[in-house]
Coordinates of C-alpha atoms in Angstrom, one line a residue:
M126 CA 48.5 -70.1 -12.2
K127 CA 48.8 -70.0 -8.3
K128 CA 45.0 -69.9 -8.1
N129 CA 44.6 -72.9 -10.3
W130 CA 47.1 -75.4 -8.4
K131 CA 44.4 -77.2 -6.8
L132 CA 42.7 -77.9 -10.0
L133 CA 45.9 -79.1 -11.7
I134 CA 46.9 -81.4 -8.8
G135 CA 43.4 -82.7 -8.6
I136 CA 43.5 -83.6 -12.3
L137 CA 46.7 -85.3 -11.9
F138 CA 45.5 -87.4 -8.9
L139 CA 42.4 -88.4 -10.9
A140 CA 44.6 -89.4 -14.0
G141 CA 46.8 -91.4 -11.6
G142 CA 43.9 -93.1 -10.0
F143 CA 42.2 -94.0 -13.2
G144 CA 45.5 -95.2 -14.5
N145 CA 46.1 -97.6 -11.5
V146 CA 42.5 -99.0 -11.8
T147 CA 43.7 -102.4 -13.5
S148 CA 47.0 -102.7 -11.5
D149 CA 46.2 -101.3 -8.0
I150 CA 42.6 -100.7 -6.8
G151 CA 43.7 -99.0 -3.5
A152 CA 46.1 -96.6 -5.1
A153 CA 43.5 -95.9 -7.7
A154 CA 40.7 -95.1 -5.2
F155 CA 43.1 -92.9 -3.2
G156 CA 44.0 -91.0 -6.5
I157 CA 40.4 -90.5 -7.5
I158 CA 39.3 -89.5 -4.0
V159 CA 42.2 -86.9 -3.6
G160 CA 41.7 -85.6 -7.1
A161 CA 37.9 -85.3 -6.7
T162 CA 38.5 -83.5 -3.3
L163 CA 40.9 -81.1 -4.8
I164 CA 38.8 -80.3 -7.7
F165 CA 35.8 -79.7 -5.4
W166 CA 37.8 -77.5 -3.2
W167 CA 38.9 -75.6 -6.2
T168 CA 35.3 -75.3 -7.5
D169 CA 34.0 -74.1 -4.1
G170 CA 36.8 -71.5 -3.8
R171 CA 35.9 -70.1 -7.3
K172 CA 32.2 -69.8 -6.2
R173 CA 33.2 -67.8 -3.1
Q174 CA 35.5 -65.7 -5.1
S175 CA 32.8 -64.9 -7.6
H176 CA 30.2 -64.0 -4.8
E177 CA 32.8 -61.7 -3.0
E178 CA 33.6 -60.0 -6.4
L179 CA 29.9 -59.4 -7.1
K180 CA 29.5 -58.1 -3.5
Y181 CA 32.4 -55.8 -4.0
Q182 CA 31.1 -54.6 -7.2
E183 CA 27.7 -53.8 -5.5
I184 CA 29.5 -51.8 -2.7
L185 CA 31.6 -50.0 -5.2
A186 CA 28.5 -49.0 -7.2
E187 CA 26.8 -47.8 -3.9
R188 CA 29.8 -45.9 -3.0
Q189 CA 29.9 -44.1 -6.4
Q190 CA 26.1 -43.2 -6.0
E191 CA 26.7 -41.7 -2.6
E192 CA 29.7 -39.9 -4.1
Q193 CA 27.5 -38.5 -7.0
A194 CA 24.8 -37.5 -4.4
Y195 CA 27.5 -35.8 -2.4
Q196 CA 28.6 -33.9 -5.5
E197 CA 25.0 -32.9 -6.3
A198 CA 24.4 -31.7 -2.7
L199 CA 27.6 -29.7 -2.7
A200 CA 26.6 -28.1 -6.2
K201 CA 23.2 -27.2 -4.8
R202 CA 24.8 -25.8 -1.7
Q203 CA 27.1 -23.6 -3.9
Q204 CA 24.1 -22.4 -5.8
E205 CA 22.2 -21.5 -2.7
E206 CA 25.4 -19.7 -1.4
Q207 CA 25.6 -17.9 -4.7
A208 CA 21.9 -16.9 -4.5
Y209 CA 22.3 -15.7 -0.9
Q210 CA 25.3 -13.5 -2.0
E211 CA 23.2 -12.1 -4.8
A212 CA 20.3 -11.4 -2.5
L213 CA 22.5 -9.9 0.1
A214 CA 24.1 -7.5 -2.5
K215 CA 20.6 -6.6 -3.7
R216 CA 19.6 -6.0 -0.1
Q217 CA 22.6 -3.7 0.5
Q218 CA 21.7 -1.7 -2.9
E219 CA 18.2 -1.4 -1.6
E220 CA 19.3 -0.2 1.7
L221 CA 21.7 2.4 0.1
A222 CA 18.9 3.5 -2.2
Y223 CA 16.7 3.9 0.9
Q224 CA 19.3 5.8 2.7
E225 CA 19.7 8.2 -0.2
A226 CA 15.9 8.6 -0.3
L227 CA 15.9 9.4 3.2
A228 CA 18.7 11.9 2.9
K229 CA 16.7 13.5 0.1
R230 CA 13.4 13.5 2.0
Q231 CA 15.4 15.2 5.0
Q232 CA 16.8 17.8 2.7
E233 CA 13.3 18.5 1.2
E234 CA 12.0 18.7 4.8
L235 CA 14.7 21.1 5.7
A236 CA 14.1 23.3 2.6
Y237 CA 10.3 23.2 3.4
Q238 CA 11.0 24.4 7.0
E239 CA 13.3 27.2 5.6
A240 CA 10.6 28.3 3.1
L241 CA 8.0 28.3 5.9
T242 CA 10.3 30.3 8.1
K243 CA 10.9 32.8 5.3
R244 CA 7.3 33.1 4.6
Q245 CA 6.5 33.8 8.3
Q246 CA 9.3 36.5 8.4
E247 CA 7.7 38.1 5.3
E248 CA 4.3 38.1 6.9
R249 CA 5.7 39.8 10.1
K250 CA 7.5 42.4 8.0
K251 CA 4.4 43.2 6.0
Q252 CA 2.5 43.6 9.2
E253 CA 5.3 45.8 10.5
I254 CA 5.2 47.9 7.4
F255 CA 1.4 48.4 7.2
V256 CA 0.4 48.7 10.8
P257 CA 2.4 51.9 11.5
Q258 CA 1.0 53.6 8.3
Q259 CA -2.7 53.5 9.6
P260 CA -4.0 56.9 10.0
E261 CA -4.5 58.3 13.6
G262 CA -6.5 61.5 12.9
P263 CA -10.4 62.1 13.1
K264 CA -11.0 59.9 9.8
S265 CA -9.4 56.9 11.7
Q266 CA -11.7 57.3 14.7
E267 CA -14.7 57.5 12.4
D268 CA -13.7 54.3 10.7
Q269 CA -13.2 52.7 14.0
R270 CA -16.7 53.8 15.2
L271 CA -18.2 52.3 12.0
Q272 CA -16.3 49.0 12.4
E273 CA -17.8 48.7 16.0
I274 CA -21.4 49.4 14.7
L275 CA -20.8 46.7 11.9
A276 CA -19.3 44.3 14.5
K277 CA -22.4 44.8 16.9
K278 CA -24.8 44.2 14.0
K279 CA -22.9 41.1 12.9
L280 CA -23.0 39.7 16.4
R281 CA -26.9 40.5 16.7
D282 CA -27.4 38.6 13.3
Q283 CA -25.5 35.7 14.6
Q284 CA -27.4 35.6 17.8
I285 CA -30.6 35.6 15.8
Q286 CA -29.4 32.7 13.6
E287 CA -28.2 30.7 16.6
A288 CA -31.7 31.0 18.3
L289 CA -33.4 29.8 15.1
A290 CA -30.9 26.9 14.8
K291 CA -31.4 25.9 18.3
K292 CA -35.2 25.8 17.9
S293 CA -35.0 23.9 14.7
C294 CA -32.6 21.4 16.2
A295 CA -34.9 20.8 19.1
E296 CA -37.8 20.0 16.7
S297 CA -35.7 17.1 15.4
P298 CA -36.3 17.5 11.6
S299 CA -36.7 14.5 9.3
A300 CA -33.7 12.8 7.5
T301 CA -34.7 14.2 4.0
Q302 CA -35.2 18.0 5.4
P303 CA -32.4 20.2 4.1
A304 CA -30.2 22.0 6.8
L305 CA -31.0 25.6 7.6
H306 CA -28.3 28.3 7.2
T307 CA -28.0 32.0 7.6
L308 CA -31.5 33.5 7.3
P309 CA -32.2 37.2 6.6
I310 CA -34.9 37.5 9.4
E311 CA -35.4 40.7 11.4
I312 CA -36.6 40.3 15.1
T313 CA -37.3 42.7 17.9
D314 CA -34.8 43.7 20.6
S315 CA -36.5 41.5 23.1
E316 CA -36.0 38.4 20.8
E317 CA -32.4 39.6 20.3
D318 CA -31.8 39.4 24.2
S319 CA -33.2 35.9 24.2
A320 CA -31.0 34.4 21.5
K321 CA -28.2 32.7 23.5
V322 CA -27.1 29.8 21.5
S323 CA -23.8 28.6 19.9
K324 CA -22.8 29.8 16.4
L325 CA -23.2 26.4 14.7
E326 CA -25.6 23.6 15.2
F327 CA -25.0 19.9 14.1
C328 CA -27.8 17.7 14.9
R329 CA -27.7 13.9 14.5
I330 CA -30.8 12.3 13.0
K331 CA -31.8 8.7 13.5
L332 CA -33.3 6.7 10.5
N333 CA -35.7 4.7 12.7
S334 CA -38.8 4.4 10.4
K335 CA -39.3 2.5 7.2
K336 CA -40.2 5.7 5.5
A337 CA -36.9 7.5 6.6
L338 CA -34.8 4.3 5.4
T339 CA -36.5 4.2 2.0
T340 CA -36.5 8.0 1.2
F341 CA -33.0 8.9 2.4
D342 CA -31.3 9.4 -0.9
T343 CA -30.1 13.0 -0.9
Y344 CA -27.1 13.8 1.1
V345 CA -23.3 14.7 1.2
V346 CA -20.6 12.2 2.3
L347 CA -17.6 13.9 3.7
D348 CA -14.3 12.8 5.3
C349 CA -11.3 14.8 6.6
E350 CA -7.8 13.7 7.0
T351 CA -6.2 15.7 9.9
S352 CA -2.7 16.3 11.3
G353 CA -3.8 15.2 14.8
L354 CA -6.9 14.6 17.0
S355 CA -7.4 18.1 18.5
P356 CA -9.4 20.6 16.4
T357 CA -7.9 23.5 18.1
T358 CA -4.1 22.6 17.8
N359 CA -4.3 20.5 14.7
D360 CA -5.4 21.2 11.1
I361 CA -7.3 19.5 8.3
I362 CA -4.9 18.4 5.6
E363 CA -7.3 16.8 3.2
I364 CA -11.1 17.0 2.7
A365 CA -13.2 15.2 0.2
L366 CA -17.1 15.4 -0.5
I367 CA -19.4 13.6 -2.6
K368 CA -23.0 14.6 -3.3
Y369 CA -25.9 12.4 -4.0
V370 CA -29.4 13.7 -5.1
N371 CA -32.2 11.1 -5.4
G372 CA -29.7 8.4 -5.2
E373 CA -27.5 9.6 -8.0
L374 CA -23.9 10.9 -7.7
V375 CA -24.1 14.5 -9.0
D376 CA -20.9 16.2 -7.8
T377 CA -17.4 15.5 -6.2
F378 CA -14.9 17.7 -4.3
S379 CA -11.5 16.9 -3.1
T380 CA -8.5 18.9 -2.1
L381 CA -5.4 18.8 -0.1
V382 CA -5.2 21.7 2.6
A383 CA -2.1 23.4 3.7
P384 CA -1.4 23.0 7.5
S385 CA 0.0 25.6 9.7
C386 CA 3.1 23.5 10.5
P387 CA 4.7 20.4 9.0
I388 CA 2.9 17.0 9.6
S389 CA 4.6 14.3 11.6
S390 CA 5.9 11.0 10.0
R391 CA 3.1 9.0 12.0
I392 CA 0.3 11.0 10.1
T393 CA 2.2 10.3 6.9
A394 CA 2.3 6.6 7.7
I395 CA -1.5 6.7 8.5
T396 CA -2.7 8.8 5.6
G397 CA 0.1 8.6 2.9
I398 CA 0.2 12.3 2.7
T399 CA 3.7 13.8 2.9
N400 CA 4.8 17.5 3.4
A401 CA 5.9 17.5 0.0
D402 CA 2.4 16.8 -1.2
L403 CA 1.1 19.7 1.0
K404 CA 3.7 22.1 -0.1
N405 CA 1.5 23.8 -2.9
A406 CA -1.9 23.0 -1.3
P407 CA -4.3 25.8 -0.8
P408 CA -4.8 27.1 2.9
A409 CA -8.0 26.5 4.9
E410 CA -9.2 30.0 4.3
E411 CA -9.6 29.4 0.6
V412 CA -11.0 25.9 1.1
I413 CA -13.6 26.5 3.7
P414 CA -15.9 28.7 1.4
N415 CA -16.0 26.0 -1.1
V416 CA -16.9 23.4 1.4
W417 CA -19.6 25.5 2.8
S418 CA -21.2 26.1 -0.6
F419 CA -20.8 22.4 -1.4
I420 CA -22.6 21.0 1.7
E421 CA -25.0 23.9 2.3
G422 CA -28.7 22.6 2.3
F423 CA -27.7 18.9 2.6
V424 CA -27.7 16.2 5.3
L425 CA -24.1 15.3 6.0
V426 CA -23.1 11.5 6.1
G427 CA -19.7 10.2 7.5
H428 CA -18.2 7.4 9.5
N429 CA -17.5 8.5 13.0
I430 CA -18.6 11.9 11.6
P431 CA -18.5 13.7 14.9
F432 CA -14.8 13.7 14.7
D433 CA -14.9 15.4 11.3
I434 CA -17.6 17.8 12.5
K435 CA -15.4 19.0 15.3
F436 CA -12.7 20.3 12.9
L437 CA -15.4 21.7 10.4
R438 CA -17.1 23.6 13.3
E439 CA -13.7 25.1 14.3
K440 CA -13.0 26.3 10.7
F441 CA -16.6 27.5 10.0
A442 CA -16.6 29.4 13.4
K443 CA -13.2 31.1 12.6
N444 CA -14.6 32.3 9.4
G445 CA -17.8 33.7 10.6
Y446 CA -20.2 31.0 9.3
T447 CA -23.4 30.2 11.2
G448 CA -26.3 27.7 10.6
Q449 CA -27.6 24.1 11.3
F450 CA -26.6 20.9 9.7
N451 CA -28.3 17.4 10.2
Y452 CA -25.9 14.5 9.9
V453 CA -26.0 10.6 9.9
D454 CA -23.3 8.6 11.4
T455 CA -22.7 5.3 9.4
L456 CA -20.7 4.1 12.5
Q457 CA -24.0 4.0 14.6
L458 CA -25.8 2.4 11.5
A459 CA -23.2 -0.3 11.1
R460 CA -23.5 -1.1 14.9
S461 CA -27.3 -1.6 14.4
A462 CA -27.0 -3.5 11.1
F463 CA -24.0 -5.7 11.7
P464 CA -24.0 -6.4 15.5
D465 CA -21.8 -9.5 15.0
F466 CA -18.8 -7.6 13.6
P467 CA -15.8 -7.7 16.0
N468 CA -15.7 -3.9 15.9
H469 CA -17.2 -1.2 13.6
K470 CA -14.2 0.7 12.4
L471 CA -14.4 1.6 8.7
A472 CA -11.5 -0.6 7.9
T473 CA -13.3 -3.7 9.5
C474 CA -16.6 -2.8 7.8
I475 CA -14.7 -2.5 4.3
E476 CA -13.1 -5.9 4.8
K477 CA -16.2 -7.7 6.1
L478 CA -18.5 -6.3 3.4
S479 CA -15.9 -6.2 0.5
L480 CA -16.5 -2.5 -0.2
S481 CA -13.1 -1.5 -1.2
D482 CA -11.6 -1.7 -4.7
G483 CA -8.0 -1.5 -3.5
Q484 CA -8.2 2.1 -2.1
T485 CA -5.7 3.6 0.2
H486 CA -6.6 5.5 3.5
R487 CA -7.2 8.8 1.7
A488 CA -10.2 11.1 2.1
L489 CA -11.9 10.5 -1.3
D490 CA -11.3 6.6 -1.1
D491 CA -12.9 6.5 2.4
I492 CA -16.0 8.5 1.5
I493 CA -16.5 6.1 -1.5
C494 CA -16.4 3.1 0.9
T495 CA -18.6 5.0 3.4
Q496 CA -21.4 5.6 0.7
R497 CA -21.2 1.9 0.0
L498 CA -21.5 1.1 3.7
L499 CA -24.4 3.5 3.9
E500 CA -26.3 1.6 1.2
K501 CA -25.5 -1.7 2.9
C502 CA -26.8 -0.5 6.1
L503 CA -29.9 1.1 4.8
A504 CA -30.8 -2.2 3.0
V505 CA -30.2 -4.4 6.1
L506 CA -32.0 -2.1 8.5
L507 CA -34.9 -1.8 6.1
E508 CA -35.2 -5.5 5.9
Q509 CA -35.0 -5.7 9.8
K510 CA -37.8 -3.0 10.0
E511 CA -40.0 -5.0 7.6
R512 CA -39.4 -8.1 9.5
E513 CA -40.4 -6.5 12.7
L514 CA -43.6 -4.9 11.2
A515 CA -44.5 -8.4 9.8
E516 CA -43.9 -9.9 13.3
R517 CA -46.2 -7.3 14.8
R518 CA -49.0 -7.8 12.3
A519 CA -48.7 -11.6 12.9
A520 CA -48.9 -11.1 16.6
R521 CA -52.0 -9.1 16.3
V522 CA -53.7 -11.8 14.3

């Protein structure tokens, strides 16, 4: 009612004005003007009020939207916080499982050390038991003399084979010629005196000709995983071999090898081989004869193979093997075939040439990739050789 007083008074003034039209023109005009003014004032006020009401409703709706967005953001934040708490709990569980696994690994390592110590003590006890029981009479002296004679004969045979190996290596045999080994050849005493070479010979051959590149299809690819870099203080812990004859895979050999002492965690990180894996592995003395029989008569292939040869030479020499092997280094071939590579490590060549099927850094996996790298290098080098020959022929014309 209070809001409409202007309208009511205006109506009254209009009614009074129209009522005085016949009697008093001035009063009628005044009433009509005042009444019209009040009605216009009331109408304008209503319009302003409606506009403000609409604006208020818009502000209220916007405020409600902001409130809703805030509630949604708050709910999202709570979900994220819950997810974070779940992830944190999972991480703590994983950390606990890792600590338990680490403790178990340490226990296994301790048990291995104890078993190794026990085994060494048993070996020493055996030596202490058997050494004093050796006879000291004339029969023992006769046996000792026979042993000295056999040792001299063995030394003479080794010197003969070493002389033959050195001579053969100096003549640089072809890539497809099989390696020479212990040969039952008798020579004179003067020839014995001139045989001054090492027990084993490993000669690198170069595939420089088109014929050598096209006919090189019979070989043994090898790789060794070791407990360190020194062949005298470290051991072979895994060795793998694959044999190809006339381009066809004919045989495979792979085994872990028990080291003389536990391997470090750094070697485990590199190779994936653990002390637990090596616990029941055969010793090198059992493995080396099988390796020798597998590679005998074949050219050896490997990536940075001189490193592997150092360890094989050490093991072969300790077990009394003599002979000659030729070898091909795929590291050198890769440098010639792919000079644009940033480096020519096996891992780099595998990545650049897509040689791997997802293998790990184990000996058998590495030689499979090495054999594939060999085929790639032979193909590229053969193409380069044919291009060079074509250019020479064109230059002559």
